[in-house]
PDB file of C-alpha atoms in Angstrom:
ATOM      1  CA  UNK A  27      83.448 119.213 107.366  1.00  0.00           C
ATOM      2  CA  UNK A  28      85.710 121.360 110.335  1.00  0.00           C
ATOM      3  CA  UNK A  29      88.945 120.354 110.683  1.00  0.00           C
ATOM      4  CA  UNK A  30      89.199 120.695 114.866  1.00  0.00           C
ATOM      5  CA  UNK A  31      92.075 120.167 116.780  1.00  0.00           C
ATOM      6  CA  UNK A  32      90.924 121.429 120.019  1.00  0.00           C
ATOM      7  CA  UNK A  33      92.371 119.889 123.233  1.00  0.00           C
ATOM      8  CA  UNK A  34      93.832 117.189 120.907  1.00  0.00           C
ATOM      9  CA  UNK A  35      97.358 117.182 122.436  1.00  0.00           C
ATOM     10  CA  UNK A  36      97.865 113.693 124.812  1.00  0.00           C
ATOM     11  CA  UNK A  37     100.115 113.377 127.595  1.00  0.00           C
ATOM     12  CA  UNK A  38     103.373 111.942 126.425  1.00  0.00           C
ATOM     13  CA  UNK A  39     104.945 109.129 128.742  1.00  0.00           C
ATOM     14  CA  UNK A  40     108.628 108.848 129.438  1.00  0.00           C
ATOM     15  CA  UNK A  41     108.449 105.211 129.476  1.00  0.00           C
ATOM     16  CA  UNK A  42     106.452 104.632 126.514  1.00  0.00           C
ATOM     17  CA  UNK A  43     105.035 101.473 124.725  1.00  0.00           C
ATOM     18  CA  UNK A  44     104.479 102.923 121.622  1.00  0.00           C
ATOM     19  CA  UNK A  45     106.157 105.412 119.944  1.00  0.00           C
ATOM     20  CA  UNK A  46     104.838 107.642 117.101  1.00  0.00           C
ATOM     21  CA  UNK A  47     107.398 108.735 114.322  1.00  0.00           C
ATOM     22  CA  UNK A  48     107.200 112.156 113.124  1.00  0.00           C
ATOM     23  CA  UNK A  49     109.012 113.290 110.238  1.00  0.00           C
ATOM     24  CA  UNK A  50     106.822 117.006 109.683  1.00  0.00           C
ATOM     25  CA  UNK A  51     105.912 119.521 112.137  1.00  0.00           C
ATOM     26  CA  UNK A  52     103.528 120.883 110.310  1.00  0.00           C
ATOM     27  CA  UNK A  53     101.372 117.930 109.421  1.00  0.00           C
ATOM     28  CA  UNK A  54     101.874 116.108 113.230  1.00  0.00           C
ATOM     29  CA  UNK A  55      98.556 117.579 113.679  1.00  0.00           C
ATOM     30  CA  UNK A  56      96.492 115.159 111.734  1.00  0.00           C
ATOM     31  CA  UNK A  57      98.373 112.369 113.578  1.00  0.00           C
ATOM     32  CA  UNK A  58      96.967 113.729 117.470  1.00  0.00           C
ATOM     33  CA  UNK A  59      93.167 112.430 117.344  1.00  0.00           C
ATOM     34  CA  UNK A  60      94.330 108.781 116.866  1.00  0.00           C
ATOM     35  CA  UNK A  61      97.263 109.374 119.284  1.00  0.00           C
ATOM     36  CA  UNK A  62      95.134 111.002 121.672  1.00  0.00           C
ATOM     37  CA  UNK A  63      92.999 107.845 121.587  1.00  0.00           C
ATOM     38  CA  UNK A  64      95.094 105.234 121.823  1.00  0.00           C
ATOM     39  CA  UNK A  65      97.023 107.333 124.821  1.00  0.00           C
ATOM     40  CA  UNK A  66      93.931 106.037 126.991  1.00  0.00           C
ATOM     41  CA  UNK A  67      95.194 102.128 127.370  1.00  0.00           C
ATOM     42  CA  UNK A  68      98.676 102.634 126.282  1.00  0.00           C
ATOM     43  CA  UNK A  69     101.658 104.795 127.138  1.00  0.00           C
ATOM     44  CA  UNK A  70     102.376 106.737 124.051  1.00  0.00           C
ATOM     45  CA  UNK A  71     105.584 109.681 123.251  1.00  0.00           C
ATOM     46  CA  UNK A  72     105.938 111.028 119.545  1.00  0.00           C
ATOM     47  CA  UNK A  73     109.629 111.353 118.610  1.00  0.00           C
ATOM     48  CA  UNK A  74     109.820 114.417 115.973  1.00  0.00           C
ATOM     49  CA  UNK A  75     112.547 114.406 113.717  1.00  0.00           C
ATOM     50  CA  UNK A  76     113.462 117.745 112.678  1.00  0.00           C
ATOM     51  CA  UNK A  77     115.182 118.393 109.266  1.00  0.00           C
ATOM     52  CA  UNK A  78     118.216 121.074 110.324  1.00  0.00           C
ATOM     53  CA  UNK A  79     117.715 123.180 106.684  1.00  0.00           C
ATOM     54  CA  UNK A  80     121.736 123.683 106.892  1.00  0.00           C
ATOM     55  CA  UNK A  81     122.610 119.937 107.046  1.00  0.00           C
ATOM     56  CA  UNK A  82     122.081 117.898 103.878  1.00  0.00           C
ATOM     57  CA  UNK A  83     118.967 115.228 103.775  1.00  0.00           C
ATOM     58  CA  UNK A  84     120.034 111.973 104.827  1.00  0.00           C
ATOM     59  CA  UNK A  85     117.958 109.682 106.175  1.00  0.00           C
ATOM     60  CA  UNK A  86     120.335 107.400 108.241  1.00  0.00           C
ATOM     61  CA  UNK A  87     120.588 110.930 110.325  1.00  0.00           C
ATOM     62  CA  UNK A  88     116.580 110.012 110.840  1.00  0.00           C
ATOM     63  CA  UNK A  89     117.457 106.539 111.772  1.00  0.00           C
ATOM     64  CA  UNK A  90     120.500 107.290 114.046  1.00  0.00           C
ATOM     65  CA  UNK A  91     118.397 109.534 116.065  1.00  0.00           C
ATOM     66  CA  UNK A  92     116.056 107.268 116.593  1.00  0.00           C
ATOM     67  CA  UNK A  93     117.579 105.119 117.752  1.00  0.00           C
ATOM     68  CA  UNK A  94     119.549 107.063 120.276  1.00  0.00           C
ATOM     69  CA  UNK A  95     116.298 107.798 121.526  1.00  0.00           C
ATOM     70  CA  UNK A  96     114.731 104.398 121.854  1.00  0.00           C
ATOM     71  CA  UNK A  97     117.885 103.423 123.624  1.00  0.00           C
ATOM     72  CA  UNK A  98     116.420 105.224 126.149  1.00  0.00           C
ATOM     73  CA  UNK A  99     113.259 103.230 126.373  1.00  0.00           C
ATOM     74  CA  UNK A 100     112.313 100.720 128.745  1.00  0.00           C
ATOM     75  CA  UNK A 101     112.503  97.762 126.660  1.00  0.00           C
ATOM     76  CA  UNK A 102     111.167  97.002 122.668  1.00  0.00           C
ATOM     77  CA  UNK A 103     108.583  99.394 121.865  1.00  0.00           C
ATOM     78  CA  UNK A 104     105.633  99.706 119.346  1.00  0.00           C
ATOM     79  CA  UNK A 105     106.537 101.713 116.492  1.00  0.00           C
ATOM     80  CA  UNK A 106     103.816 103.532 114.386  1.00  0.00           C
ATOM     81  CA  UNK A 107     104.502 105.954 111.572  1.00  0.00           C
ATOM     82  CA  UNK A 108     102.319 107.964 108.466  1.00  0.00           C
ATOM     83  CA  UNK A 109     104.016 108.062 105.089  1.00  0.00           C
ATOM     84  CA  UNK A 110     107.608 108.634 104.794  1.00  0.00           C
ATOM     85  CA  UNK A 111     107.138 108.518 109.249  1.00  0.00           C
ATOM     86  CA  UNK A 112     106.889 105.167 108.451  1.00  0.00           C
ATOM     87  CA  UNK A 113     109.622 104.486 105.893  1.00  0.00           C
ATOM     88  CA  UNK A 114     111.471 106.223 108.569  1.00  0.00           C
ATOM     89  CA  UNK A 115     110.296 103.392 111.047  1.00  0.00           C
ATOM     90  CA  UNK A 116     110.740 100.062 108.389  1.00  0.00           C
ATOM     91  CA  UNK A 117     114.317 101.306 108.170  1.00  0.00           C
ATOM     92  CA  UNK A 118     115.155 101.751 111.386  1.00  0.00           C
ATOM     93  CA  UNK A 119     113.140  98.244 112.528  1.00  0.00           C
ATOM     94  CA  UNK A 120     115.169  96.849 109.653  1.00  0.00           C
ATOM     95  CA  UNK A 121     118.745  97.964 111.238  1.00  0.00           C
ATOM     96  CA  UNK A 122     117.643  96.972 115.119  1.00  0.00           C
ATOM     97  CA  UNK A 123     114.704  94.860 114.907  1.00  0.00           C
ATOM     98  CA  UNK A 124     115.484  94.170 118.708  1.00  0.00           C
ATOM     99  CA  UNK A 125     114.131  97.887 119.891  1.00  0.00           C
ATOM    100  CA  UNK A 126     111.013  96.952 117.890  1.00  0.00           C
ATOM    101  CA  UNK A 127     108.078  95.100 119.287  1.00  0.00           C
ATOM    102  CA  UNK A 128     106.088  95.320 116.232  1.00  0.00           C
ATOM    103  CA  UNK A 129     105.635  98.072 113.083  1.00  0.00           C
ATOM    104  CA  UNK A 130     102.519  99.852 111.986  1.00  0.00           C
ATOM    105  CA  UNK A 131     102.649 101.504 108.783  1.00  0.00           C
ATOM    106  CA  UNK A 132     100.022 103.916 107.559  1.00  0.00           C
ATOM    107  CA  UNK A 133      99.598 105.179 104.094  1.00  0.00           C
ATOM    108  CA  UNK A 134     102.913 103.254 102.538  1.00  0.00           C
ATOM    109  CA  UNK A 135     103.068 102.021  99.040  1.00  0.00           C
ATOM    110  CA  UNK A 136     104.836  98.761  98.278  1.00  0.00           C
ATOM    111  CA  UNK A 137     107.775 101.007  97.331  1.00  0.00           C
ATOM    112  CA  UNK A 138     108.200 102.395 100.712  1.00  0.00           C
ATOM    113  CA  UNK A 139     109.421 106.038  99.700  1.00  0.00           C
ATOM    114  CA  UNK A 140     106.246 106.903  97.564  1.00  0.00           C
ATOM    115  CA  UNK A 141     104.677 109.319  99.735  1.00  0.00           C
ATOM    116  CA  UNK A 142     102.046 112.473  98.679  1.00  0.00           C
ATOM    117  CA  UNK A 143     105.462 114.976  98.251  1.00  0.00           C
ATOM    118  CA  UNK A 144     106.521 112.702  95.317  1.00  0.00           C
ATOM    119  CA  UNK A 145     102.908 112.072  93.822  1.00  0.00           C
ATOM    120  CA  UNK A 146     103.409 115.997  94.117  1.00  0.00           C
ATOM    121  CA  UNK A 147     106.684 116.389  92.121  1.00  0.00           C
ATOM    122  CA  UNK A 148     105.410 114.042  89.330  1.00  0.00           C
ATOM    123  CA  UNK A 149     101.811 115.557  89.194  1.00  0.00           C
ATOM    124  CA  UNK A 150     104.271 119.380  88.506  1.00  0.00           C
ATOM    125  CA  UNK A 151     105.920 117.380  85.875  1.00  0.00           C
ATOM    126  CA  UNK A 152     102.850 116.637  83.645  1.00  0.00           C
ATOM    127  CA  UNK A 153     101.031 119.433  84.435  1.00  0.00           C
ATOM    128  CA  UNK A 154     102.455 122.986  83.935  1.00  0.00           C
ATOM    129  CA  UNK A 155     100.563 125.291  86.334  1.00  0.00           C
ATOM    130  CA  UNK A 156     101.890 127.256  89.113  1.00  0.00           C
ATOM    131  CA  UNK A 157     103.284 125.865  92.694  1.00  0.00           C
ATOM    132  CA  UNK A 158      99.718 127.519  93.903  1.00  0.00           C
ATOM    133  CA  UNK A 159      97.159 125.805  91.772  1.00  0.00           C
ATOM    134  CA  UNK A 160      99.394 122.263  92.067  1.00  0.00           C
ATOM    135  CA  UNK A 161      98.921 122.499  95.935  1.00  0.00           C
ATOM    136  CA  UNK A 162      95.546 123.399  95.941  1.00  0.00           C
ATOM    137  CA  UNK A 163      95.036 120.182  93.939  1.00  0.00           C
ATOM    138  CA  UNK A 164      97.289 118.221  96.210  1.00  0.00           C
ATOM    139  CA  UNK A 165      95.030 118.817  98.590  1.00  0.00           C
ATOM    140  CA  UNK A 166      92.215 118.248  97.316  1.00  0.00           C
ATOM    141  CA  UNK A 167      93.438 114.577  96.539  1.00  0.00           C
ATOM    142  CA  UNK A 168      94.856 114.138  99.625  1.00  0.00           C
ATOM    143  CA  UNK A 169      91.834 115.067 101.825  1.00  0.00           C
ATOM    144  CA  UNK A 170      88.892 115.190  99.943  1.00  0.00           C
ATOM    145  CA  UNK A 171      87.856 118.785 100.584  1.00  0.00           C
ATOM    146  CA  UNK A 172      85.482 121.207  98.383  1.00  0.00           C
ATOM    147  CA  UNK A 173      85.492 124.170 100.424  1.00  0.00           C
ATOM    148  CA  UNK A 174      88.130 127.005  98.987  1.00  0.00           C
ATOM    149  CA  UNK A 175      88.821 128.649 102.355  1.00  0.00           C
ATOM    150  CA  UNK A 176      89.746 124.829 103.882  1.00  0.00           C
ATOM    151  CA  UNK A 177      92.022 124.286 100.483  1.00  0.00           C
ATOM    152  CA  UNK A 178      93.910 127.185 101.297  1.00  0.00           C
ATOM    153  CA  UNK A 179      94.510 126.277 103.896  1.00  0.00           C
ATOM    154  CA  UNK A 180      95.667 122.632 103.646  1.00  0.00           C
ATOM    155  CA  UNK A 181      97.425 123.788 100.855  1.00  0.00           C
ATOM    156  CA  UNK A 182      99.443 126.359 102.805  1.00  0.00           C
ATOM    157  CA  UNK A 183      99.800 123.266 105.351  1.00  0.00           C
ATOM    158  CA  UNK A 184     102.001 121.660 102.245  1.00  0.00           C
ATOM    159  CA  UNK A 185     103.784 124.349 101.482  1.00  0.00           C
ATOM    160  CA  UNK A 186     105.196 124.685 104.863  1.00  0.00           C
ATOM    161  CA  UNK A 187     106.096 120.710 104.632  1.00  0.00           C
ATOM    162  CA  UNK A 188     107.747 120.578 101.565  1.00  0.00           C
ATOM    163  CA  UNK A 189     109.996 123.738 102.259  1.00  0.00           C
ATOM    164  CA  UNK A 190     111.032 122.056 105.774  1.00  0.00           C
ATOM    165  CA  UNK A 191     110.336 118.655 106.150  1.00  0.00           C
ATOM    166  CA  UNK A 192     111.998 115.279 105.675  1.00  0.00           C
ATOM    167  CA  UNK A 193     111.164 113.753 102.035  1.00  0.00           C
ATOM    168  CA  UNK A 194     111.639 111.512  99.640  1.00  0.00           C
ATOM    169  CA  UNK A 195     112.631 113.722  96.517  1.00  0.00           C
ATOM    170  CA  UNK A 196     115.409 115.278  98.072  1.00  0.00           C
ATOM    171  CA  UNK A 197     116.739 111.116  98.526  1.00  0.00           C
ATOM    172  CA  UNK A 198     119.846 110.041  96.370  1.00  0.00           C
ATOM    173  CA  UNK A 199     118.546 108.246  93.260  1.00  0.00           C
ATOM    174  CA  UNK A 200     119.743 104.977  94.855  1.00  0.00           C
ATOM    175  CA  UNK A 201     116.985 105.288  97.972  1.00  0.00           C
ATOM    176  CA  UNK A 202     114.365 106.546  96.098  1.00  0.00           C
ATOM    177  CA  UNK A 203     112.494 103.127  95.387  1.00  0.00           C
ATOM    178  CA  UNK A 204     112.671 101.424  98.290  1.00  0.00           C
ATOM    179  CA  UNK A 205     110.926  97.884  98.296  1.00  0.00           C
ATOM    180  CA  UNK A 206     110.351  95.868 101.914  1.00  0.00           C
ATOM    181  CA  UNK A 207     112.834  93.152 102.722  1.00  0.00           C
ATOM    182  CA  UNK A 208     111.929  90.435 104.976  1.00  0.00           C
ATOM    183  CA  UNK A 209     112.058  91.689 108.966  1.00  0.00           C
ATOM    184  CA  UNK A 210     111.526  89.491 112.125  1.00  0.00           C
ATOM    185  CA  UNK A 211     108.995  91.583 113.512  1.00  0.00           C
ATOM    186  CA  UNK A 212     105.545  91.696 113.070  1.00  0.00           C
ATOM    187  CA  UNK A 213     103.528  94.306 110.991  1.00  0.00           C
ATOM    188  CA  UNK A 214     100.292  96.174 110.819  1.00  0.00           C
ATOM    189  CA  UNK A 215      99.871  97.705 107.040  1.00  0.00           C
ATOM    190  CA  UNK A 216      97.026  99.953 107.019  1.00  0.00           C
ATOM    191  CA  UNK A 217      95.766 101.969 104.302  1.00  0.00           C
ATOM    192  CA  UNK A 218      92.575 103.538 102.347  1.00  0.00           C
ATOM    193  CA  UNK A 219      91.191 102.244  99.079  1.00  0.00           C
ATOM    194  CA  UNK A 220      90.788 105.678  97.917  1.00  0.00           C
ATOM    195  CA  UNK A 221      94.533 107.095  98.199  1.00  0.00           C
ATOM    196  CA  UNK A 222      95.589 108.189  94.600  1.00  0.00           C
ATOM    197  CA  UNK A 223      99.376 109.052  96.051  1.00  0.00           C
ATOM    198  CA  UNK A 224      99.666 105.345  96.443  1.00  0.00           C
ATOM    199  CA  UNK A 225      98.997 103.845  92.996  1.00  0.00           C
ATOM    200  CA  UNK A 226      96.219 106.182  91.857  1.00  0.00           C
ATOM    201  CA  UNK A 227      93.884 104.536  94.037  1.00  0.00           C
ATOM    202  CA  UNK A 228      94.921 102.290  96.921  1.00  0.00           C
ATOM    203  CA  UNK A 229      93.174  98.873  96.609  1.00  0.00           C
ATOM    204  CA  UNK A 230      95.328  97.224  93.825  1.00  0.00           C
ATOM    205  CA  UNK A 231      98.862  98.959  94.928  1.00  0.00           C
ATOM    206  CA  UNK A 232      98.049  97.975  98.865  1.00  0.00           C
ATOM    207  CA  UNK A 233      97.255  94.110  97.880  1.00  0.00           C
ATOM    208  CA  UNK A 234     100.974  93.618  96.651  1.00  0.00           C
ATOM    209  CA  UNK A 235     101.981  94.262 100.229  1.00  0.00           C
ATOM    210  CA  UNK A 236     100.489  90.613 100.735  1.00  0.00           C
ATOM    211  CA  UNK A 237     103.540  89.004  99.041  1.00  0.00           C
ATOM    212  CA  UNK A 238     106.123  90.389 101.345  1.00  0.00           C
ATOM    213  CA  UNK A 239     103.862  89.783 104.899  1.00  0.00           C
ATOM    214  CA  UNK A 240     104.732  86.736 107.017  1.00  0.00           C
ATOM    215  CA  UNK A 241     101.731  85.443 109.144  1.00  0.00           C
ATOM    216  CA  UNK A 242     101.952  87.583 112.002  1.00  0.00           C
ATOM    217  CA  UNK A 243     101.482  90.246 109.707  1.00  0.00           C
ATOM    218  CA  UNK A 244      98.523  92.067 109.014  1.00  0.00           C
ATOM    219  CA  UNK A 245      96.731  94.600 106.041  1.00  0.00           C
ATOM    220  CA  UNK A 246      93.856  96.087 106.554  1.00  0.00           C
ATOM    221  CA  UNK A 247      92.047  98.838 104.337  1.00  0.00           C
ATOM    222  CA  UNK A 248      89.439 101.346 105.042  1.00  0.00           C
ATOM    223  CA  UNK A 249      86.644 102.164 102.162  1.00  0.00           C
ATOM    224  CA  UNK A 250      87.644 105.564 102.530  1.00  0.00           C
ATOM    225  CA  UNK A 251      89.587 108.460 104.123  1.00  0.00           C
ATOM    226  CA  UNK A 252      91.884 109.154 101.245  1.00  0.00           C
ATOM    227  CA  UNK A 253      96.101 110.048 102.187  1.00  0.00           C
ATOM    228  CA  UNK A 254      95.469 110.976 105.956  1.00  0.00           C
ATOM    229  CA  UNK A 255      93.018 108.698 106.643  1.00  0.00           C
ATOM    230  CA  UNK A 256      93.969 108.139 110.019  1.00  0.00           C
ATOM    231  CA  UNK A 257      92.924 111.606 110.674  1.00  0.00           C
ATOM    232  CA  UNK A 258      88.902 111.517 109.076  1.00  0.00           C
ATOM    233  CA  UNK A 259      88.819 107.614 110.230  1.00  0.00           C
ATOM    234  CA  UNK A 260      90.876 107.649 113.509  1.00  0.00           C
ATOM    235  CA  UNK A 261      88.270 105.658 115.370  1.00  0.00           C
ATOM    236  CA  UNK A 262      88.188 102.781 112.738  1.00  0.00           C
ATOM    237  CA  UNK A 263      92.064 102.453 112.684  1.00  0.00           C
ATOM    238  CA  UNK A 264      92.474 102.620 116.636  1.00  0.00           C
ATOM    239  CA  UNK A 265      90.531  99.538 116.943  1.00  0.00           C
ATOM    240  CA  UNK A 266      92.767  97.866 114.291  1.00  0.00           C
ATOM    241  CA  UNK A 267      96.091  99.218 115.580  1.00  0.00           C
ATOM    242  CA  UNK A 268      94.542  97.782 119.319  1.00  0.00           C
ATOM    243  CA  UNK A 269      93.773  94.442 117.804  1.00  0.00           C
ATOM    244  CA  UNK A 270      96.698  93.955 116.543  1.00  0.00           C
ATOM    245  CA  UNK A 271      98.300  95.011 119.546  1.00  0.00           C
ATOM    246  CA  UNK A 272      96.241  92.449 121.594  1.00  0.00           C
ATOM    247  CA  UNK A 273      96.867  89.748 119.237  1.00  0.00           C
ATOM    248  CA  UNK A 274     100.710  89.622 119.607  1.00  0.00           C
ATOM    249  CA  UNK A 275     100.280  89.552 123.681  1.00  0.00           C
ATOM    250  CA  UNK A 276      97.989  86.670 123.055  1.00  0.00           C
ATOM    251  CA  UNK A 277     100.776  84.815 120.672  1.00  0.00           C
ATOM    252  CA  UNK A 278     103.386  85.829 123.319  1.00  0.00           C
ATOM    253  CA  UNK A 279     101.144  84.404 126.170  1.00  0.00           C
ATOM    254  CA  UNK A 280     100.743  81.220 124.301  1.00  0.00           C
ATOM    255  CA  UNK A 281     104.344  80.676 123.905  1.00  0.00           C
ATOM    256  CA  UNK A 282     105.224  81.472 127.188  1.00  0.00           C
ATOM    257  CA  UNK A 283     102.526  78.930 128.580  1.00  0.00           C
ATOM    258  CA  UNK A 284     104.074  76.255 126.304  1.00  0.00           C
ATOM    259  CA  UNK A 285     107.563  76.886 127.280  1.00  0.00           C
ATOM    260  CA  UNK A 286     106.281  76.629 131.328  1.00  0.00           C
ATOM    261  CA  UNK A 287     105.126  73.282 130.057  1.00  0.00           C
ATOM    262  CA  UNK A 288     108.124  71.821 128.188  1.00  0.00           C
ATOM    263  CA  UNK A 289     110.318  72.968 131.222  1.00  0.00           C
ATOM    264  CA  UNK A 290     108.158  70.776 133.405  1.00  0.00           C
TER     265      UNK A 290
END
């Protein structure tokens, strides 16, 4: 398989509905073909959070951004966000669950700051090989891949994120297990049943989610597709992400229609 990402940018609105969280510049790529698709029936910006390499990591810097960018926005807005992207966007939906119209989370383990950079940093732990060979593994794990030429690349790819990006073992030991609270808005959990970085294989780790969802909350896993599966499977998780979508306008229309009634 070609990676391609050919004419996959998407116009970003000013005045968007949803709103894609970004936390590397380097992967963002993987996150345009299902951005680029679901720019076609709704009004979509990504907001990229840059990590300034001379200002410590702290994640409420993440958060307070954000939000002094949603404050912009016309009104709550859906949030969508891959890996620690989407711890990024629990947290901040958490804090002002007002801005939020609903939450999609993609690849995040029941503790919320497990993302493929820690499965990384444990994996160098147990194993002693160089920073080369590790990555080449990551990525193998992380996208399937056989070829050596597309490994090197990918695994450059991680290189570049974990020198620069936003993550999880450079958290105080206090935020680095993160488990979800209860939040009053609703949420999409989406994930593959083949991603070893959460739980060495999805299924079982992604079920616990169930305990901590509220009705209006959904999970829904794809057979395959590994870490980035909403890269390889962007078609399959579009149509959930739009469902979803479709079904909270439907509650919302429902409620308003009873209200219209009571009043009368």
């Amino acid at each position: 398989m070609i990676l391609i990402f050919n004419n996959m940018t998407f116009r970003q609105s000013t005045s968007p509905q949803v709103v894609s969280i970004c936390t590397s510049q380097t992967l963002r790529r993987f996150d345009l073909p299902l951005l680029r698709s679901l720019s076609k029936q709704y009004a979509i910006a990504q907001w990229e959070y840059c990590q300034d390499p001379d200002e410590p990591v702290d994640v409420n810097l993440a958060i307070a951004s954000l939000h002094e960018y949603l404050q912009c926005c016309q009104g709550a807005v859906h949030l969508v966000g891959h890996g620690i992207a989407g711890l990024i966007g629990w947290l901040y939906t958490r804090q002002y669950p007002d801005h939020v119209r609903s939450l999609t989370l993609l690849s995040v383990g029941i503790n919320l700051t497990t993302s493929w950079h820690s499965h990384y940093y444990k994996q160098r732990q147990l194993m002693s090989c160089s920073r080369e060979t590790m990555l080449m593994r990551t990525a193998f794990y992380l996208f399937g891949y056989r070829d050596l030429e597309m490994l090197h690349w990918l695994a450059d790819l991680l290189k570049q994120d974990l020198d620069s990006s936003l993550i999880p073992h450079s958290f105080s030991p206090a935020a680095s297990h993160i488990m979800p609270t209860a939040i009053p808005v609703p949420i999409l959990v989406c994930g593959a049943m083949d991603d070893y970085v959460i739980g060495d294989g999805g299924t079982n780790s992604y079920q616990k989610w169930r305990s901590y969802l509220k009705d209006s909350d959904r999970l829904w896993l794809c057979e395959q597709g590994k870490h980035f599966f909403h890269y390889t499977q962007w078609q399959a998780v579009n149509k959930q992400i739009r469902c979803f979508w479709q079904s909270l306008n439907l509650v919302a229309s429902c409620r308003q229609q009873n209200q219209n009634i009571i009043s009368c």
